[in-house]
Coordinates of C-alpha atoms and ligand atoms in Angstrom, one line a residue:
Chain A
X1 CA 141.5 21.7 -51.6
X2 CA 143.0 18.6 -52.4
X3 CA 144.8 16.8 -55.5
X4 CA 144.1 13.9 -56.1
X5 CA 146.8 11.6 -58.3
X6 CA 145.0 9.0 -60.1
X7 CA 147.5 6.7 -62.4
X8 CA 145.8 4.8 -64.7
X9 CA 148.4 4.5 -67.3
X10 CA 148.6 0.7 -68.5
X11 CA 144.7 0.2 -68.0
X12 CA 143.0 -0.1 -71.6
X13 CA 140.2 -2.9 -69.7
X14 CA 138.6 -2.0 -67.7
X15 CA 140.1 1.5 -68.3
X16 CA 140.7 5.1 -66.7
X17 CA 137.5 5.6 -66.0
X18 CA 137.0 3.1 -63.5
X19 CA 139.7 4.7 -61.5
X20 CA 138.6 8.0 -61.5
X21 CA 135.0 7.0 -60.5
X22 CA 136.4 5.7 -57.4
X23 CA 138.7 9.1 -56.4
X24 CA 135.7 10.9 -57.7
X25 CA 133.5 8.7 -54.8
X26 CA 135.4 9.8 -51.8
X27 CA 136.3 13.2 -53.1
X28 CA 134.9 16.5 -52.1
X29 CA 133.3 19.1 -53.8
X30 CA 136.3 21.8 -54.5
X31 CA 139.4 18.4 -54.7
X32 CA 140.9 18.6 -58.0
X33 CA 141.3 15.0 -59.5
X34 CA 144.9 14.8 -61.9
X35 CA 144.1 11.3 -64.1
X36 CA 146.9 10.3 -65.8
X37 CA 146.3 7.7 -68.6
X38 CA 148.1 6.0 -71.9
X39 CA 144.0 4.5 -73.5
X40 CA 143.6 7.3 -76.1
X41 CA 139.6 7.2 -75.2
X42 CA 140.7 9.1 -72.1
X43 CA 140.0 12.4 -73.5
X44 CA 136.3 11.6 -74.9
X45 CA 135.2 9.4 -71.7
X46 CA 136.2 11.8 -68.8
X47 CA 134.7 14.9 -71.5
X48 CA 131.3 12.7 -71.5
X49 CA 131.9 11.9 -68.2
X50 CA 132.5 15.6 -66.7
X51 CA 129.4 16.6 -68.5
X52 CA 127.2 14.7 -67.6
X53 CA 128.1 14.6 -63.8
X54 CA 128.7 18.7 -64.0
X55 CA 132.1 18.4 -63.3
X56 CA 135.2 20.6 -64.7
X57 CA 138.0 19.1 -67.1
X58 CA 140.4 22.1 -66.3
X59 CA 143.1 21.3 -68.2
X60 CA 143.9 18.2 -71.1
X61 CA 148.0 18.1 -71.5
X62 CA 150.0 15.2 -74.3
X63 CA 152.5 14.2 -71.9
X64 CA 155.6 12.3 -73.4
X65 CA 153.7 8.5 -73.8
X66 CA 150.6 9.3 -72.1
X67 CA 147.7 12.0 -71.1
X68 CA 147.2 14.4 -68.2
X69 CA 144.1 15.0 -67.5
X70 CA 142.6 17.7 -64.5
X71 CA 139.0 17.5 -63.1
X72 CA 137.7 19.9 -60.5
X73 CA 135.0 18.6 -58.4
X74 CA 132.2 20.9 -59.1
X75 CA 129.4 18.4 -57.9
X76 CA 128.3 14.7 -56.2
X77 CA 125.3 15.1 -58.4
X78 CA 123.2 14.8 -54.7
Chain B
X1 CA 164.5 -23.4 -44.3
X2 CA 162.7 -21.1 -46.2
X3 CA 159.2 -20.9 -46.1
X4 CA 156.8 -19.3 -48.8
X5 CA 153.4 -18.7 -47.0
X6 CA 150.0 -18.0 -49.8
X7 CA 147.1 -16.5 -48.3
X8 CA 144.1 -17.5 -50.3
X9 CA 143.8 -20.5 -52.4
X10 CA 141.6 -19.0 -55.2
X11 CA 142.7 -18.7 -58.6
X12 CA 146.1 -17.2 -58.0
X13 CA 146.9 -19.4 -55.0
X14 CA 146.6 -21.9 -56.1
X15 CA 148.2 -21.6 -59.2
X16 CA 151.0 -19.9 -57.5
X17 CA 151.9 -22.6 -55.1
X18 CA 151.5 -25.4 -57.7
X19 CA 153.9 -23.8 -60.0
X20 CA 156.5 -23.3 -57.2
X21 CA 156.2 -26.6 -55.9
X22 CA 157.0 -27.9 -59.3
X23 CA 160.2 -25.0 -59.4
X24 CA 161.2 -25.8 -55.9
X25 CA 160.6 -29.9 -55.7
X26 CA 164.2 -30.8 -55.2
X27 CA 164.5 -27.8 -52.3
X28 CA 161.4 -29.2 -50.8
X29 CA 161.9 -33.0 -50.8
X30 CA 165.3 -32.0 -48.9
X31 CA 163.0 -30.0 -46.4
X32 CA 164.6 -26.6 -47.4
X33 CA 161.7 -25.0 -48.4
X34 CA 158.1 -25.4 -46.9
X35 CA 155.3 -23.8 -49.3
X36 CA 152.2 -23.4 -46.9
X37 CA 148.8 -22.1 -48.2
X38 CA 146.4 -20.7 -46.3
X39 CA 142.7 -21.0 -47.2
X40 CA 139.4 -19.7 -45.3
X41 CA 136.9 -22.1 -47.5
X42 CA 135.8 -25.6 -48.1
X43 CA 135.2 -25.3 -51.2
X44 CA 137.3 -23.3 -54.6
X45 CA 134.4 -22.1 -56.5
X46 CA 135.1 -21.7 -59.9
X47 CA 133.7 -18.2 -60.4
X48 CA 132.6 -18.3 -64.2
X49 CA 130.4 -20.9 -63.7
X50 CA 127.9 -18.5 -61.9
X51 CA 127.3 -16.9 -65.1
X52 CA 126.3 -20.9 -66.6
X53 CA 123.8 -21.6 -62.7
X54 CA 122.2 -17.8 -62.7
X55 CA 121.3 -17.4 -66.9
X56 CA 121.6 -21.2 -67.8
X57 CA 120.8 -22.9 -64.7
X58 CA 123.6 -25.0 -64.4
X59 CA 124.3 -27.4 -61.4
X60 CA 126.9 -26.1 -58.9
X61 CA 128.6 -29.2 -58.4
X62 CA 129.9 -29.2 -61.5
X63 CA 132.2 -26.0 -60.6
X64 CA 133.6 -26.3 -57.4
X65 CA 136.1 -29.1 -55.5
X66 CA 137.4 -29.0 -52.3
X67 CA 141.4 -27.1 -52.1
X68 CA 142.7 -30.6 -50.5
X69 CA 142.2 -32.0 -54.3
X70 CA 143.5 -28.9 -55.9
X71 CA 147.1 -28.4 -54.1
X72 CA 150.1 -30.6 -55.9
X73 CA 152.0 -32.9 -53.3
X74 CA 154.7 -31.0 -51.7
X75 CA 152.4 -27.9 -50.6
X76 CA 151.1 -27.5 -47.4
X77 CA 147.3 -26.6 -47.0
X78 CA 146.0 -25.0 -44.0
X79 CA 142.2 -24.8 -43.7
X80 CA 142.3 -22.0 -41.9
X81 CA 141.7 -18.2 -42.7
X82 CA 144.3 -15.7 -41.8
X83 CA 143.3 -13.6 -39.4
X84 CA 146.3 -10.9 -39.4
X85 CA 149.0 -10.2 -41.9
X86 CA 151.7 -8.1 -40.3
X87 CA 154.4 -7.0 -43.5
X88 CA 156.9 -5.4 -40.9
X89 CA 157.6 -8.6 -38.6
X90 CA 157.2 -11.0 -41.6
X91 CA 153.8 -12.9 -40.1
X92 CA 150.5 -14.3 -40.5
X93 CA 148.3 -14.8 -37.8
X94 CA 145.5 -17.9 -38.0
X95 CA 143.6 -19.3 -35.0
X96 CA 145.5 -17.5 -32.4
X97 CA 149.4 -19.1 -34.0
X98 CA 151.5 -16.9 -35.9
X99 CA 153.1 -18.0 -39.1
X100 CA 156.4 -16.6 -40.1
X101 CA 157.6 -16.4 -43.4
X102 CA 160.6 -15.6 -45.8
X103 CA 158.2 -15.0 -48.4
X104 CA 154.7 -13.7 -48.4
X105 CA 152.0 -14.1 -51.5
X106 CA 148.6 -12.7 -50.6
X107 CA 145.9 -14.0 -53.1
X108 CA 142.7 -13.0 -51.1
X109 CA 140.7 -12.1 -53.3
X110 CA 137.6 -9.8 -53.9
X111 CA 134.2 -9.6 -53.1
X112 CA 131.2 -7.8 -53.9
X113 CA 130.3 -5.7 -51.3
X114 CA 126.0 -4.3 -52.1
X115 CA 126.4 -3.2 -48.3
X116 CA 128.3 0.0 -49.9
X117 CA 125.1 1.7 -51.7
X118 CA 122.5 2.3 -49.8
X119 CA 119.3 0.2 -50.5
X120 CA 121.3 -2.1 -53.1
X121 CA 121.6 -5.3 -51.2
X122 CA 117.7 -5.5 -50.5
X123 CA 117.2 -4.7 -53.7
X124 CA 119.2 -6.6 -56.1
X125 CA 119.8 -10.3 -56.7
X126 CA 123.6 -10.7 -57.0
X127 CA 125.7 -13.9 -59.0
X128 CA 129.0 -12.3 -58.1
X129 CA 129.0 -13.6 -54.5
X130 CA 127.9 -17.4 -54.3
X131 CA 126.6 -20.2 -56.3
X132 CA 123.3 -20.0 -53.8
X133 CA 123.0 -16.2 -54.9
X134 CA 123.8 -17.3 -58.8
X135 CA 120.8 -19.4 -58.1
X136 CA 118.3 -16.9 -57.2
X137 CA 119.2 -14.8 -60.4
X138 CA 117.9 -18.3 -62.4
X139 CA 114.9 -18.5 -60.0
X140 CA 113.8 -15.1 -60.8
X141 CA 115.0 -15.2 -64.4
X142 CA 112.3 -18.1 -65.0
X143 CA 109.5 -16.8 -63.3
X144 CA 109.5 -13.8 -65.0
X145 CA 107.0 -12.9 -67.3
X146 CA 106.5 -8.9 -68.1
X147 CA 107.6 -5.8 -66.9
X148 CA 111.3 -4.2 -66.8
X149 CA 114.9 -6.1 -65.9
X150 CA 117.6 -3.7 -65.0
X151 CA 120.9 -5.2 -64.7
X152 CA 123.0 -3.0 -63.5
X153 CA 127.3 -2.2 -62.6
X154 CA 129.2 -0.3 -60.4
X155 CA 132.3 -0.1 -60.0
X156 CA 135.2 -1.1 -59.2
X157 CA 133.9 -4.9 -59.7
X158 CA 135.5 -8.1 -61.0
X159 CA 135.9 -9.6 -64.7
X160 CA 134.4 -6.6 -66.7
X161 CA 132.8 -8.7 -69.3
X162 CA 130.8 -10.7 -66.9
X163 CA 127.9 -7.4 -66.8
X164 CA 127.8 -7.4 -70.6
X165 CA 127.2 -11.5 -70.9
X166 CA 124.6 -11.0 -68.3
X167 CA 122.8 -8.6 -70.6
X168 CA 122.8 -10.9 -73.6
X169 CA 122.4 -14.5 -72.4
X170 CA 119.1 -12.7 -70.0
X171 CA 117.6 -11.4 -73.6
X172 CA 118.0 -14.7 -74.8
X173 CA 116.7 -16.1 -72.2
X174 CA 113.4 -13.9 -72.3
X175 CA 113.6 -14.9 -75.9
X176 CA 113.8 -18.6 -75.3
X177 CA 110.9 -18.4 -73.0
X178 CA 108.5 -16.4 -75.3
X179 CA 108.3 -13.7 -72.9
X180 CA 110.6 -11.5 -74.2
X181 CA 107.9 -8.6 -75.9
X182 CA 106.6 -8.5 -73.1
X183 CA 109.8 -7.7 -71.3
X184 CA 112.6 -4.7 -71.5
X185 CA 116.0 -5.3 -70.7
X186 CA 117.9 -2.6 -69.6
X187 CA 121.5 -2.4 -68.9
X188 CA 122.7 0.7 -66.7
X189 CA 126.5 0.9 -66.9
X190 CA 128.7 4.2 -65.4
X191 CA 131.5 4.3 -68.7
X192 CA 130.3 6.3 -72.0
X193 CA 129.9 3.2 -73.3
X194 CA 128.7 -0.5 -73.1
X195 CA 132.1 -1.7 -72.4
X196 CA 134.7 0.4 -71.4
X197 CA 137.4 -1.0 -74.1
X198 CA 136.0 1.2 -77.0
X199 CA 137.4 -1.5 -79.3
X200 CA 134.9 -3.7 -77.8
X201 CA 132.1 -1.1 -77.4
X202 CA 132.1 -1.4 -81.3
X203 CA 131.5 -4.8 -81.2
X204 CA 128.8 -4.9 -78.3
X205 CA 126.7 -1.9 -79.0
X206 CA 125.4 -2.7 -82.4
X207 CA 124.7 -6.5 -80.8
X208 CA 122.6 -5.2 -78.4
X209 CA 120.7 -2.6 -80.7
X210 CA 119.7 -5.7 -83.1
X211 CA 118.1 -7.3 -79.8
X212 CA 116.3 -4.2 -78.6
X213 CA 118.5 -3.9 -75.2
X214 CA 119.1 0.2 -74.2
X215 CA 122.1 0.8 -72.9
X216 CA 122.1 3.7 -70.1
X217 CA 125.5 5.2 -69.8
X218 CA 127.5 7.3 -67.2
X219 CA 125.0 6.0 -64.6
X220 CA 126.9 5.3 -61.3
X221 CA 124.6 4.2 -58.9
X222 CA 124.0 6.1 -55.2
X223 CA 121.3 4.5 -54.1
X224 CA 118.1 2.5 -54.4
X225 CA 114.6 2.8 -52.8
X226 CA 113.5 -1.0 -53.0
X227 CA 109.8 0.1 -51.6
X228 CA 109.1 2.5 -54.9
X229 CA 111.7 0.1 -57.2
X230 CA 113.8 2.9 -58.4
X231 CA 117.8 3.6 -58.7
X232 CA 118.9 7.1 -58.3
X233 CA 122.6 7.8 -59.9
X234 CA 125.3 10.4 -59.0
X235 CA 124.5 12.2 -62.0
X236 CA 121.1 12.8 -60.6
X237 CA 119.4 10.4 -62.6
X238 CA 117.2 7.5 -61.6
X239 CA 115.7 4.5 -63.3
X240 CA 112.8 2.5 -62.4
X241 CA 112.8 -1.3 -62.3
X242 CA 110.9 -4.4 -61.8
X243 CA 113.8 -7.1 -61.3
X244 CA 117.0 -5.4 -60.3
X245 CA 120.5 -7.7 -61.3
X246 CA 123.1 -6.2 -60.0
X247 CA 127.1 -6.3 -60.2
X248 CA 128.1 -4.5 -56.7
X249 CA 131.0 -2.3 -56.0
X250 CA 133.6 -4.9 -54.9
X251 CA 136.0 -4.3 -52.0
X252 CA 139.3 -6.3 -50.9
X253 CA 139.4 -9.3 -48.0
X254 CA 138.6 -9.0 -44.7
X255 CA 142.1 -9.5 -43.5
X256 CA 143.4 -7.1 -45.9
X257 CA 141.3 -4.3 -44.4
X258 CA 141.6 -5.4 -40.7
X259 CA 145.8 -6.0 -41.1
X260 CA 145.8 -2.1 -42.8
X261 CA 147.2 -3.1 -45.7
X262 CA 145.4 -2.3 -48.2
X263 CA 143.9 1.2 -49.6
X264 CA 140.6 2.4 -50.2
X265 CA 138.5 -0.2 -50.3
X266 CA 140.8 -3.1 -49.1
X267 CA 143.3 -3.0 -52.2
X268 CA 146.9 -3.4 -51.4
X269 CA 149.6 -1.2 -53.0
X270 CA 151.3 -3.3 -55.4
X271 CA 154.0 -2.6 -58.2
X272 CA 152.1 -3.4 -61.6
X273 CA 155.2 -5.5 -62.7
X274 CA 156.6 -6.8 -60.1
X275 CA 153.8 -7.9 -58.3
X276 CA 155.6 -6.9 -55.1
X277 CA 153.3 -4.8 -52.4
X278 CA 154.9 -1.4 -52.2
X279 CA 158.0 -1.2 -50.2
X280 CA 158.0 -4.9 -49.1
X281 CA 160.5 -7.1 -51.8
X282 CA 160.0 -10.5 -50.3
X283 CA 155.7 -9.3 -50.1
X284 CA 153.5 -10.3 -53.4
X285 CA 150.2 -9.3 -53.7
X286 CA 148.2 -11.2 -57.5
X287 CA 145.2 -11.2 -59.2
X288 CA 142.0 -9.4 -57.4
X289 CA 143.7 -8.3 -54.3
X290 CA 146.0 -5.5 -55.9
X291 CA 145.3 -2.1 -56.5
X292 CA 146.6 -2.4 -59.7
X293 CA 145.0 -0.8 -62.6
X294 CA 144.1 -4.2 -64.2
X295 CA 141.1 -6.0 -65.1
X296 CA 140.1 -8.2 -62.1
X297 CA 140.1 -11.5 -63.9
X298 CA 141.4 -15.0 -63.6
X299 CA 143.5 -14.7 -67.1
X300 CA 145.3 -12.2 -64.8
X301 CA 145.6 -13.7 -61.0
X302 CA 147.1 -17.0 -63.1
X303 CA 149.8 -14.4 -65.2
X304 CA 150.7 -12.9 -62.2
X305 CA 151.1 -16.1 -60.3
X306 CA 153.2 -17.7 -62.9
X307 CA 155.7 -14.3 -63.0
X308 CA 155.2 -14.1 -59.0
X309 CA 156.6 -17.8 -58.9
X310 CA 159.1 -17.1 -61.1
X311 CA 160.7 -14.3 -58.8
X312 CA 160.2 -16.3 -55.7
X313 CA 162.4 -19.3 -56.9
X314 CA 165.0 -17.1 -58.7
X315 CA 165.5 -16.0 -55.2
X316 CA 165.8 -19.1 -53.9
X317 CA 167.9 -20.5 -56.1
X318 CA 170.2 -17.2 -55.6
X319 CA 169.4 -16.1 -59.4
X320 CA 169.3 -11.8 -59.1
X321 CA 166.5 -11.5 -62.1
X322 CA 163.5 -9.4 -62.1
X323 CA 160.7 -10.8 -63.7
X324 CA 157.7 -8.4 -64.7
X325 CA 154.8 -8.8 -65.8
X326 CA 153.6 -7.3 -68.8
X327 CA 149.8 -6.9 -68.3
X328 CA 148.6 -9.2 -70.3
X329 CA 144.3 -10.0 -70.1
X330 CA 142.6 -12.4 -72.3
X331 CA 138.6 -12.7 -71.3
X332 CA 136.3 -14.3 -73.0
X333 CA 133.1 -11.9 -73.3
X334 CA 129.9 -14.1 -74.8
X335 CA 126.7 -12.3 -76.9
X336 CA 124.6 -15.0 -77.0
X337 CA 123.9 -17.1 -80.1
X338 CA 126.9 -18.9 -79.0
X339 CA 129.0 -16.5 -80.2
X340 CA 132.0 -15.1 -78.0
X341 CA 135.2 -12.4 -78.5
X342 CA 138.3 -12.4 -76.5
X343 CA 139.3 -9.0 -74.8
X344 CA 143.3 -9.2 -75.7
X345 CA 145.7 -7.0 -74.5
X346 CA 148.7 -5.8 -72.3
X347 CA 149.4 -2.7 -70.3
X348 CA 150.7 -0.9 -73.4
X349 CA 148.4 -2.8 -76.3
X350 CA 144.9 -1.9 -76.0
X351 CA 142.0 -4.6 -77.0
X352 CA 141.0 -4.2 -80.3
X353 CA 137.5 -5.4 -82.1
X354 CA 136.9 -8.9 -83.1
X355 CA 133.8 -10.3 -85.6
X356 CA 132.2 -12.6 -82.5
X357 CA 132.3 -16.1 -83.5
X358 CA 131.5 -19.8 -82.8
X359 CA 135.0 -21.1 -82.5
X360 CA 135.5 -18.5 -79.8
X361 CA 132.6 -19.1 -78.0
X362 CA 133.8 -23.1 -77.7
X363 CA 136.9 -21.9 -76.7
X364 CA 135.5 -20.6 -73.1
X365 CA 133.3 -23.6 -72.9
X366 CA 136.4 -25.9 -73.2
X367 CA 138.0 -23.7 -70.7
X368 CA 135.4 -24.3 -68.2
X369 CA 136.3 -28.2 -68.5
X370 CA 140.5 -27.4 -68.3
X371 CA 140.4 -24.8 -65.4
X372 CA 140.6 -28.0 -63.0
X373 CA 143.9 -29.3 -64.8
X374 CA 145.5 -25.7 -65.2
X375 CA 145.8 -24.9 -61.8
X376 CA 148.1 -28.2 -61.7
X377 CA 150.1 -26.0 -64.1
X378 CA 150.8 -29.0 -66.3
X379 CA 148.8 -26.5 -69.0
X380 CA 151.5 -24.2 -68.8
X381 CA 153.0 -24.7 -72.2
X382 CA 149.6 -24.5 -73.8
X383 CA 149.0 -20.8 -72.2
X384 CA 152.7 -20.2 -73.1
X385 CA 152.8 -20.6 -76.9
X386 CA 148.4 -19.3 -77.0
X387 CA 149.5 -16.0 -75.1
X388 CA 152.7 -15.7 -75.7
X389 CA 155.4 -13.7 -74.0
X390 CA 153.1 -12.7 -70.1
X391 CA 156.7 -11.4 -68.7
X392 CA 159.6 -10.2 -69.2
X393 CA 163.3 -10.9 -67.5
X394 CA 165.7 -8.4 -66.9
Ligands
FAD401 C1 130.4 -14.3 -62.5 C2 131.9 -14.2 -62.7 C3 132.4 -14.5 -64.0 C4 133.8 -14.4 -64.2 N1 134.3 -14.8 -65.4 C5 135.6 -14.7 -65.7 C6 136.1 -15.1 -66.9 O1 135.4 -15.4 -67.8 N2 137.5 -15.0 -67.1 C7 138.3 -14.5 -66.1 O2 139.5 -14.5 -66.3 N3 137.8 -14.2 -64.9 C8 136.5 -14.3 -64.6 N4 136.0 -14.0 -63.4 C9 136.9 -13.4 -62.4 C10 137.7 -14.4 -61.6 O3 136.9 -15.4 -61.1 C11 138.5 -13.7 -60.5 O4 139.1 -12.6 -61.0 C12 139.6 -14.7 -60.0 O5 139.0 -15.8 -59.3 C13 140.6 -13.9 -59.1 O6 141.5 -14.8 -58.5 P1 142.1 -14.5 -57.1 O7 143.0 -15.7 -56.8 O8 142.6 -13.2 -57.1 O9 140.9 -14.6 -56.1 P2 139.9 -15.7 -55.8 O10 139.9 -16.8 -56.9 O11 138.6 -15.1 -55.5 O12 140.5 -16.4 -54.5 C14 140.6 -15.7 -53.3 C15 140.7 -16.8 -52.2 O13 141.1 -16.2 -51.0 C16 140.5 -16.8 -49.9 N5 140.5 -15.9 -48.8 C17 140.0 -14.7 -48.6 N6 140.3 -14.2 -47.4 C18 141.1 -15.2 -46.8 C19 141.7 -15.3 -45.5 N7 141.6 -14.3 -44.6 N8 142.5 -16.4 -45.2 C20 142.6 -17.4 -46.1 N9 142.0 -17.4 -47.4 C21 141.2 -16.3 -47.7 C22 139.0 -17.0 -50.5 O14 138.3 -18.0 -49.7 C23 139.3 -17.4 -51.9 O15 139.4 -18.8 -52.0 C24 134.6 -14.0 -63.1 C25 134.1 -13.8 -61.9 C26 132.7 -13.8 -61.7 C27 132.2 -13.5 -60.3

C-alpha cells in the first residue's frame, strides 16, 4: 500500500480536486490518497467525488488553517 | 558576466525577459549581463484567440507575431528549441552547443496531450493545441445541423474557464444559426460542479439551465470508441455523441520530460512563492510549466514573471530580498450575450460570485487588443494599481 501526499492548499481555481484526479489516475487499487486543502468545498467535492467513483473518504480532520482529507482506493471504476 | 538564460518565449518568457531587460539596462549596455531566450517556434500564438477562430471564426493572423517583434532590445533571441536542461551543471543544450547560465527561467509551457486517453485524439476536435485545430472546431461548428455536441474536460488542462466559454458561445452559436432545437449541447466535466470555484458554479449553473445545456458531473474520461461514438468515464459511465469537442489532459514540454525534470506528467517541482524549482535557488520554473497548484493561465505565467524578475535582478544588484508571489489569478470567463465575470483570487482568497456583465465582457475584448503592448511591460503600472499587491517582499 501506498500514501499518497497530495497538497493542494492555496488552490481555490481550479481547486483540490483537480489534484487528486491526477494521484487518483496513477494510483492503485489499495493506495491511500492524504489531500490536504485550505478551499472549504473540499469536504463536499471529494464526498461527491468518492461516491460516485466507489471510493473511501476514511477519515475528514480541521487541521490548524486547512483540511485533511484520507481516500482509500477502493476502485478505477474499470 | 552574468547571464540569465529563458527557455520558452510564450507568455511568461517573454514577459520575463522584457521586464529584466528594463531592471537590468544599465548592467547590460556595460555587457555585464547577457539575457538570452530560447524559443522552439516561429510564431507566439496568442492562446485566447482560439476560443474567438473555433466558436467565432476569427482570422489567425490577427493573434500571432513572430518572437523577433516581441523581445525588447537588449535581449538575446535564439530560435532554437532547447534540447536538454541539465540543473546540476547549470546548462542548456540547443543544436548540439551547450548554454551555460548563472540564472535559469524555464517558461515551456503546456500542451494538450489527446494521445493520453485512448481513442480521444481520433475522436475529438481540439482548439487547445493550434490555430489550424481551432479552425476545424469552426468548420464543424457550421456544418452542423442536428444531433448531440459533447464538449468535454479532463484534467489537468490549461485556463479552466476556457471549457465553460466553449459551452456557451457553441449554444449561441446553434442559436444564431437556427439549428439549435434541433441540437443538444452537452458539457461533461470531472468536478461536482460546472466550474470547480463553487463561487462561480453559482454563477454558471443557472446560465446554462436558462439555455437548456446539461451539465454531466464527476465524469473523468478513460476512453472513447470513435467507431460506436461513445465516451466511457472512470466512474463507469459512458455518454454517446455526435460531435465530440474536447479539452485534453495536458502534459509539460518535451524537454522537461526528456531533461527529468519534471514530475508526473512533465511538471517541474517548483516552490508556489518563490517560483524557484525545488532545490535549485538560481532555477525558476513560471506559469504552465510548474507543478504548482495554480490555475494554468496567462494572468499567472505574467505574475509570476514579473516576481521571478524581481528576484533575479535583486540578485544582481546584490539586494538579499525574497520576493513571493501571492497567487493571484484573474480570468475572464464569457456566458455569451456578451456578458463576462472575472475569476479573482489568491492562494488564500477564494473567487467569489459576480452578476456577469457587459462592461466585463469588454474588458477581455480590450485585452485581446493590449496583450501585444503588455508583454513590452510598459502596461505594468496599469496591472499594478487593477490587481494590486501580486507579491510580497520580505
Ligand atoms: C483556448 C485557450 C484560451 C485561453 N484563455 C486564457 C484567458 O482568457 N486568460 C488567461 O490568463 N489564460 C488563458 N489561456 C492560457 C494561457 O494561454 C496559458 O496559460 C499561457 O500562455 C501560459 O504561458 P506560458 O508562458 O507558461 O506558456 P506558453 O505561453 O504556452 O509558452 C511556452 C513557450 O515555450 C516554448 N517552448 C516549449 N518547449 C520549448 C523548448 N524545448 N525550447 C524552446 N522553447 C520551447 C513554446 O514554443 C512556447 O512559445 C488560454 C489558453 C487556451 C488554449
Amino acid at each position: 500500500m501506498v500514501r499518497h501526499i497530495v497538497d493542494a492548499r492555496g488552490s481555490f481555481c481550479p481547486g483540490p480536486i483537480t489534484e487528486l484526479i491526477k494521484t487518483y489516475r496513477k494510483a492503485q487499487t489499495g493506495d491511500e490518497i492524504e489531500l490536504l486543502a485550505t478551499d472549504p468545498a473540499a469536504k463536499s467535492d471529494v464526498a461527491a467525488w468518492a461516491a460516485k467513483s466507489k471510493n473511501e473518504v476514511v477519515e475528514v480532520k480541521d487541521e490548524e488553517g486547512y483540511i485533511k482529507i484520507v481516500i482509500r482506493v477502493l476502485s478505477k471504476g474499470s | 558576466m552574468k547571464r540569465v538564460v529563458i527557455v520558452g518565449g510564450g507568455t511568461g518568457g517573454t514577459i520575463l525577459a522584457n521586464n529584466l531587460s528594463g531592471k537590468l539596462r544599465k548592467e547590460i549596455e556595460r555587457g555585464q549581463v547577457e539575457i538570452i531566450v530560447l524559443e522552439g517556434s516561429e510564431s507566439h500564438i496568442y492562446q485566447p484567440g482560439n476560443i474567438d477562430i473555433a466558436f467565432r471564426g476569427a482570422e489567425p493572423e490577427a493573434f500571432r507575431r513572430p518572437p523577433t517583434k516581441l523581445l525588447r532590445r537588449g535581449v538575446k533571441l535564439l530560435q532554437q528549441p532547447a534540447k536538454h536542461i541539465d540543473l546540476e551543471n547549470r546548462a542548456v543544450t540547443f543544436d548540439e552547443k551547450k548554454l551555460n547560465y548563472d540564472y535559469l527561467v524555464v517558461a515551456t509551457g503546456s500542451v494538450a496531450a489527446p494521445e493520453a486517453v485512448p481513442g480521444l485524439a481520433e475522436a475529438s476536435l481540439i482548439f487547445h493545441r493550434s490555430q489550424e485545430e481551432a479552425m476545424r472546431v469552426w468548420e464543424a461548428l457550421s456544418a452542423f445541423k442536428r444531433g448531440r455536441i459533447v464538449i468535454l474536460t479532463a484534467l489537468p488542462h490549461k485556463c479552466p474557464p476556457s471549457p465553460v466559454e466553449a459551452v456557451f458561445l457553441t449554444d449561441e452559436l446553434m442559436r444564431k444559426r437556427g439549428v439549435r432545437q434541433d441540437v443538444e449541447v452537452i458539457y461533461a466535466t470531472p468536478y461536482t460542479r460546472a466550474y470547480p470555484a463553487h463561487g462561480i458554479a453559482d454563477v454558471v449553473e443557472p446560465e446554462m439551465e436558462k439555455r437548456e445545456i446539461t451539465v454531466q458531473t464527476l465524469f473523468n474520461i478513460d476512453r472513447v470508441d470513435h467507431q460506436v461514438r461513445r465516451i466511457y468515464s472512470l466512474e463507469g459511465e459512458e455518454l454517446a455523441y455526435d460531435l465530440l469537442i474536447a479539452i485534453p489532459p495536458h502534459r509539460g514540454a518535451d524537454v522537461v520530460v526528456k531533461s527529468e525534470i519534471g514530475v508526473d506528467e512533465g511538471w517541474i517541482p517548483t516552490d508556489k512563492h518563490t517560483l524557484n524549482i525545488k532545490g535549485h535557488d538560481d532555477a525558476y520554473a513560471i506559469g504552465d510549466a510548474t507543478n504548482i497548484p495554480i490555475s494554468k493561465s496567462g494572468v499567472v505565467a505574467h505574475l509570476e514573471a514579473v516576481t521571478a524578475a524581481e528576484a533575479i535582478a535583486s540578485q544582481i544588484h546584490g539586494i538579499s530580498n525574497t520576493y513571493l508571489y501571492n497567487g493571484r489569478i484573474n480570468c475572464p470567463l464569457e456566458l455569451g450575450g456578451h456578458r463576462a465575470v472575472f475569476v479573482s483570487g489568491t492562494y488564500t482568497r477564494q473567487p467569489e460570485g459576480q452578476k456577469p456583465s457587459l462592461t466585463k465582457y469588454l474588458m477581455k475584448r480590450i485585452f485581446n487588443r493590449l496583450y501585444w503592448t503588455m508583454l513590452s511591460g510598459s502596461l505594468e503600472p496599469i496591472f499594478k494599481m487593477y490587481l494590486g499587491p501580486t507579491y510580497e517582499v520580505k
